[in-house]
Coordinates of C-alpha atoms and ligand atoms in Angstrom, one line a residue:
M1 CA -8.5 -33.3 -2.6
E2 CA -5.7 -31.1 -1.2
K3 CA -7.0 -27.8 0.1
K4 CA -5.9 -24.8 -1.9
I5 CA -4.0 -22.2 0.1
R6 CA -5.1 -18.6 -0.4
N7 CA -2.3 -16.0 -0.7
L8 CA -2.3 -12.2 -1.3
I9 CA 0.4 -11.4 -3.9
D10 CA -1.4 -8.8 -6.0
I11 CA -4.5 -6.7 -5.1
R12 CA -6.2 -8.4 -8.1
D13 CA -6.1 -11.6 -6.2
L14 CA -9.2 -10.2 -4.3
S15 CA -12.5 -9.8 -6.0
T16 CA -14.4 -6.5 -5.5
K17 CA -16.8 -8.3 -3.2
E18 CA -14.0 -9.6 -1.1
I19 CA -12.5 -6.1 -0.7
D20 CA -15.9 -4.8 0.4
D21 CA -16.1 -7.6 2.9
L22 CA -12.6 -6.9 4.3
I23 CA -13.5 -3.3 4.7
E24 CA -16.7 -4.1 6.4
V25 CA -14.8 -6.4 8.8
A26 CA -12.2 -3.8 9.5
N27 CA -14.8 -1.2 10.3
D28 CA -16.5 -3.7 12.6
I29 CA -13.1 -4.3 14.3
I30 CA -12.6 -0.5 14.8
N31 CA -16.0 -0.3 16.5
H32 CA -15.9 -3.6 18.5
K33 CA -12.2 -4.3 19.2
E34 CA -12.8 -6.7 22.1
K35 CA -15.0 -9.0 20.0
Y36 CA -11.8 -9.9 18.0
S37 CA -9.2 -10.1 20.7
H38 CA -9.1 -14.0 20.8
K39 CA -9.9 -14.9 17.2
C40 CA -6.4 -16.0 16.5
D41 CA -5.5 -17.7 19.9
G42 CA -2.8 -20.2 19.2
K43 CA -2.0 -18.9 15.7
I44 CA 1.5 -17.6 14.7
L45 CA 2.3 -14.9 12.1
A46 CA 5.9 -14.8 10.7
T47 CA 7.1 -11.5 9.3
L48 CA 10.0 -12.0 6.9
F49 CA 11.3 -8.6 6.1
F50 CA 14.3 -8.5 3.6
E51 CA 13.8 -4.7 3.3
P52 CA 13.3 -2.0 5.9
S53 CA 9.8 -1.2 7.2
T54 CA 8.1 0.6 10.1
R55 CA 4.4 0.6 9.3
T56 CA 3.8 -2.6 7.4
R57 CA 5.8 -4.9 9.6
L58 CA 4.7 -3.4 12.9
S59 CA 1.1 -3.1 11.9
F60 CA 1.0 -6.8 10.8
E61 CA 2.5 -7.7 14.1
S62 CA 0.1 -5.4 16.0
A63 CA -2.7 -6.9 14.0
M64 CA -1.9 -10.6 15.0
L65 CA -1.2 -9.6 18.6
R66 CA -4.5 -7.8 18.8
L67 CA -6.2 -10.9 17.5
G68 CA -4.7 -13.0 20.3
G69 CA -2.0 -14.6 18.2
K70 CA 1.8 -14.5 18.4
V71 CA 4.5 -13.3 16.1
L72 CA 8.0 -14.2 15.1
G73 CA 10.3 -13.2 12.3
F74 CA 13.2 -10.9 11.2
S75 CA 13.4 -7.3 10.1
E76 CA 16.5 -7.4 7.9
A77 CA 18.1 -10.0 5.7
S78 CA 21.4 -9.6 7.5
S79 CA 20.0 -11.2 10.6
S80 CA 18.7 -14.3 8.8
S81 CA 20.4 -17.1 7.1
T82 CA 20.0 -15.2 3.8
A83 CA 23.3 -13.7 4.9
K84 CA 24.9 -17.2 4.7
G85 CA 23.5 -17.7 1.2
E86 CA 20.2 -19.4 1.8
T87 CA 17.7 -19.1 -0.9
L88 CA 14.4 -17.4 -0.4
A89 CA 12.7 -20.7 -1.4
D90 CA 14.5 -22.6 1.4
T91 CA 13.8 -20.0 3.9
V92 CA 10.1 -19.9 3.2
C93 CA 9.9 -23.7 3.1
V94 CA 11.3 -23.9 6.6
V95 CA 9.4 -20.9 8.1
S96 CA 6.1 -22.2 6.8
G97 CA 6.6 -25.1 9.2
Y98 CA 7.0 -22.6 12.1
A99 CA 4.0 -20.3 11.5
D100 CA 0.4 -20.4 10.3
I101 CA 0.7 -17.3 8.0
I102 CA 3.6 -15.4 6.5
A103 CA 3.9 -11.6 5.6
M104 CA 7.0 -11.0 3.6
R105 CA 8.8 -7.9 2.1
H106 CA 11.5 -8.4 -0.5
P107 CA 13.5 -6.1 -2.8
K108 CA 13.0 -8.4 -5.8
E109 CA 9.9 -8.1 -7.8
G110 CA 8.0 -11.4 -8.0
A111 CA 9.7 -12.8 -4.8
P112 CA 6.3 -13.4 -3.1
M113 CA 5.3 -15.7 -6.0
V114 CA 8.4 -17.8 -5.5
A115 CA 7.6 -17.9 -1.7
A116 CA 4.0 -18.9 -2.4
S117 CA 5.2 -21.8 -4.6
K118 CA 7.2 -23.2 -1.6
S119 CA 5.0 -22.3 1.4
M120 CA 2.6 -24.6 3.2
V121 CA 0.8 -21.6 4.7
P122 CA -0.7 -18.3 3.2
I123 CA 1.9 -15.8 1.9
I124 CA 1.1 -12.1 2.1
N125 CA 3.1 -9.7 -0.1
A126 CA 4.1 -6.8 2.1
G127 CA 5.9 -5.1 -0.8
D128 CA 8.1 -6.5 -3.6
G129 CA 10.6 -4.1 -5.1
G130 CA 9.1 -1.4 -7.2
H131 CA 6.2 -3.7 -8.1
N132 CA 3.2 -4.1 -5.8
H133 CA 2.1 -3.5 -2.2
P134 CA -1.4 -4.9 -2.0
T135 CA -1.9 -4.5 1.8
Q136 CA -1.0 -0.8 1.6
T137 CA -3.7 -0.6 -1.0
L138 CA -6.2 -2.3 1.4
T139 CA -5.1 0.3 3.9
D140 CA -5.7 3.1 1.4
L141 CA -9.1 1.7 0.3
L142 CA -10.3 1.5 3.9
T143 CA -9.2 5.2 4.3
I144 CA -10.9 6.3 1.1
K145 CA -14.1 4.5 2.1
R146 CA -14.2 6.1 5.5
E147 CA -13.5 9.5 4.2
K148 CA -15.4 9.5 0.9
K149 CA -18.1 6.9 1.6
S150 CA -17.8 5.5 -2.0
F151 CA -15.2 4.4 -4.4
N152 CA -17.0 5.8 -7.5
N153 CA -16.8 9.3 -9.0
L154 CA -13.4 10.3 -7.8
T155 CA -10.6 12.3 -9.3
I156 CA -7.4 11.0 -7.9
G157 CA -4.1 12.8 -8.1
L158 CA -1.1 10.5 -7.8
C159 CA 2.1 12.6 -7.3
G160 CA 5.8 11.9 -7.1
D161 CA 7.5 8.6 -8.0
L162 CA 5.0 6.8 -10.2
K163 CA 7.7 4.7 -11.8
F164 CA 9.0 2.8 -8.7
G165 CA 6.0 3.5 -6.4
R166 CA 4.6 0.1 -5.7
T167 CA 1.8 1.6 -3.6
I168 CA 0.8 3.6 -6.7
H169 CA 0.8 0.5 -9.0
S170 CA -1.4 -1.5 -6.6
L171 CA -3.8 1.5 -6.0
I172 CA -4.4 2.1 -9.7
A173 CA -5.1 -1.6 -10.2
A174 CA -7.7 -1.5 -7.3
M175 CA -9.4 1.8 -8.2
S176 CA -9.7 1.0 -11.9
R177 CA -12.5 -1.3 -11.0
Y178 CA -14.9 1.4 -9.9
D179 CA -17.1 3.8 -11.9
N180 CA -16.1 7.2 -13.2
I181 CA -12.6 7.2 -11.9
K182 CA -10.2 9.8 -13.3
F183 CA -6.4 9.7 -12.5
V184 CA -4.2 12.7 -12.7
L185 CA -0.6 11.3 -12.9
I186 CA 1.8 14.0 -11.6
S187 CA 5.5 13.2 -12.0
P188 CA 8.7 14.3 -13.6
D189 CA 9.4 12.8 -16.9
E190 CA 12.0 10.3 -15.4
L191 CA 9.4 8.9 -12.9
K192 CA 6.4 8.5 -15.0
L193 CA 4.0 5.6 -14.6
P194 CA 5.4 2.5 -16.4
D195 CA 3.9 1.8 -19.9
Y196 CA 2.8 -1.7 -18.8
I197 CA 0.4 -0.1 -16.3
I198 CA -0.8 2.5 -18.7
N199 CA -1.5 -0.1 -21.4
E200 CA -2.7 -3.1 -19.4
V201 CA -4.7 -1.3 -16.7
L202 CA -5.7 2.2 -17.7
E203 CA -6.1 1.9 -21.5
K204 CA -7.4 -1.7 -21.3
N205 CA -10.2 -0.7 -18.9
N206 CA -11.0 2.7 -20.6
I207 CA -10.0 4.6 -17.4
S208 CA -9.7 8.3 -17.8
Y209 CA -6.2 9.7 -17.1
V210 CA -4.0 12.7 -17.8
E211 CA -0.2 13.1 -17.3
T212 CA 1.4 16.3 -16.1
D213 CA 4.6 17.4 -14.3
N214 CA 2.8 20.3 -12.7
M215 CA 1.2 19.5 -9.4
M216 CA -0.9 22.7 -9.5
E217 CA -2.5 22.1 -12.9
Y218 CA -5.5 20.0 -11.7
M219 CA -5.3 20.7 -8.0
N220 CA -8.8 22.3 -7.8
E221 CA -10.4 19.2 -9.4
L222 CA -8.9 16.6 -7.0
D223 CA -11.0 14.5 -4.5
I224 CA -7.9 12.7 -3.4
L225 CA -4.2 13.8 -3.6
Y226 CA -1.9 10.8 -3.0
M227 CA 1.7 12.0 -2.4
T228 CA 4.7 9.6 -2.6
R229 CA 8.3 9.7 -1.6
V230 CA 11.0 9.7 -4.3
Q231 CA 12.6 6.4 -3.3
K232 CA 16.4 6.7 -2.8
E233 CA 16.8 2.9 -2.6
R234 CA 15.5 2.4 -6.2
F235 CA 17.9 4.8 -7.9
F236 CA 21.1 3.6 -9.6
N237 CA 22.9 6.9 -9.1
E238 CA 22.8 9.4 -6.4
E239 CA 23.0 12.4 -8.7
D240 CA 19.6 11.5 -10.2
Y241 CA 18.1 11.0 -6.8
L242 CA 19.4 14.4 -5.5
R243 CA 18.0 16.2 -8.6
L244 CA 14.5 14.7 -8.2
K245 CA 14.0 14.2 -4.5
D246 CA 12.4 17.6 -3.8
Y247 CA 10.7 18.0 -7.1
Y248 CA 7.3 18.2 -5.3
I249 CA 6.7 19.7 -1.9
L250 CA 3.1 20.1 -0.8
D251 CA 2.7 23.1 1.5
K252 CA -0.3 25.2 2.7
N253 CA 0.0 27.7 -0.2
K254 CA -0.4 25.0 -2.8
L255 CA -3.7 23.9 -1.1
I256 CA -5.4 27.3 -1.3
N257 CA -7.5 26.4 -4.3
A258 CA -8.0 22.7 -3.5
K259 CA -11.4 21.3 -2.7
K260 CA -12.6 21.8 0.9
D261 CA -13.1 18.0 1.2
L262 CA -9.9 17.0 -0.5
C263 CA -8.4 13.9 1.1
I264 CA -4.6 14.1 1.3
M265 CA -3.0 10.7 1.5
H266 CA 0.6 9.3 1.7
P267 CA 1.7 5.7 2.4
L268 CA 4.5 7.1 4.5
P269 CA 7.4 7.4 5.3
R270 CA 7.6 10.9 4.0
V271 CA 10.9 12.8 3.6
N272 CA 10.3 16.4 2.3
E273 CA 7.3 15.9 -0.1
I274 CA 4.7 17.1 2.5
S275 CA 5.6 20.1 4.6
P276 CA 4.9 19.4 8.3
E277 CA 2.6 22.5 8.3
V278 CA 0.1 20.5 6.2
D279 CA -0.3 18.0 9.1
N280 CA -2.7 20.4 10.9
D281 CA -4.9 20.8 7.8
E282 CA -8.1 18.8 8.4
R283 CA -7.7 17.4 4.9
A284 CA -4.5 15.6 5.8
K285 CA -5.4 11.9 6.4
Y286 CA -2.0 10.2 6.2
F287 CA -1.7 9.4 9.9
E288 CA -5.3 8.0 10.0
Q289 CA -4.3 6.0 6.9
A290 CA -1.4 4.5 8.8
Y291 CA -3.6 3.7 11.8
N292 CA -6.2 2.0 9.6
G293 CA -3.4 -0.4 8.4
V294 CA -3.7 -2.4 11.6
Y295 CA -7.5 -3.1 11.2
I296 CA -7.5 -4.0 7.6
R297 CA -4.6 -6.4 8.2
M298 CA -6.5 -7.9 11.1
A299 CA -9.4 -8.5 8.7
L300 CA -7.0 -9.9 6.1
I301 CA -5.4 -12.4 8.6
L302 CA -8.8 -13.6 9.6
K303 CA -9.8 -14.1 6.0
L304 CA -6.6 -15.9 5.0
L305 CA -6.7 -18.1 8.1
E306 CA -10.4 -18.7 7.5
V307 CA -11.3 -17.6 11.0
K308 CA -15.1 -16.8 11.2
Ligands
CP1 N1 3.8 2.4 3.8 C1 4.8 1.5 4.0 O1 5.0 0.5 3.4 O2 5.6 1.9 5.1 P1 6.9 1.1 5.6 O3 7.9 1.1 4.6 O4 7.3 1.8 6.9 O5 6.3 -0.3 5.9

């Protein structure tokens, strides 16, 4: 029987137990880096990025290099044969003969599914349009576990662009599995969480949530405040973007009544939504979050390549 290839397209492709195991491995890597430095000797990761990235692409590449493997790929569609009109299906079909695993980012929602149907090796969705970003969510989960010790009993504020924010969509899908989770959905009317997520994830699983456009309304109740950027690249007209881009700016004053152990997160990059003065607040965890991305991606590569 042909062996089934394991991909990561959506965070729900992983069971709760598998997420726990990945987090355990990532923590072990953090504590014993040398133990893992040859686990992927002879393996190649391809990074196919049709959209810009700093953290996701470089942390994937760092992850594979730290495991002893090698990397190849491209960081923009214009430097690949996509610019000559090659389809994604053909590109992936070819590259899957050059590498053992592929991490890809694409502006079109669902593109990683197309890739997976043509690939001979595992496909990892490194962000598809305004849809999903499952490895950012693994990074977020590792950060939450390290800061809060548990995924249960948390009030989570999600602030900014909840409509196009793929990290938000994947994080809600992941956190909705745990007990006593309450979401505070903070956004302007135009950037509210899509109905399909409200209906198919929150309502369907009886998850408690409130919607507000006031970031201060529930600030004193939050255990986690997850800020997001208003994404210029997802807007159809510049005027709307300019009107909404600075709708929320977190600064020191806004944190006066927040919990002492609030965990402030952001997938980054940020533009203006977190003032740099917050960086020195011990509750600011967004740079740790970015560092954690390497270790959870190392754990994921090991899992998908079935390296013990
Ligand atoms: N968080 C994130 O996806 O960052 P990049 O766009 O820099 O990869």
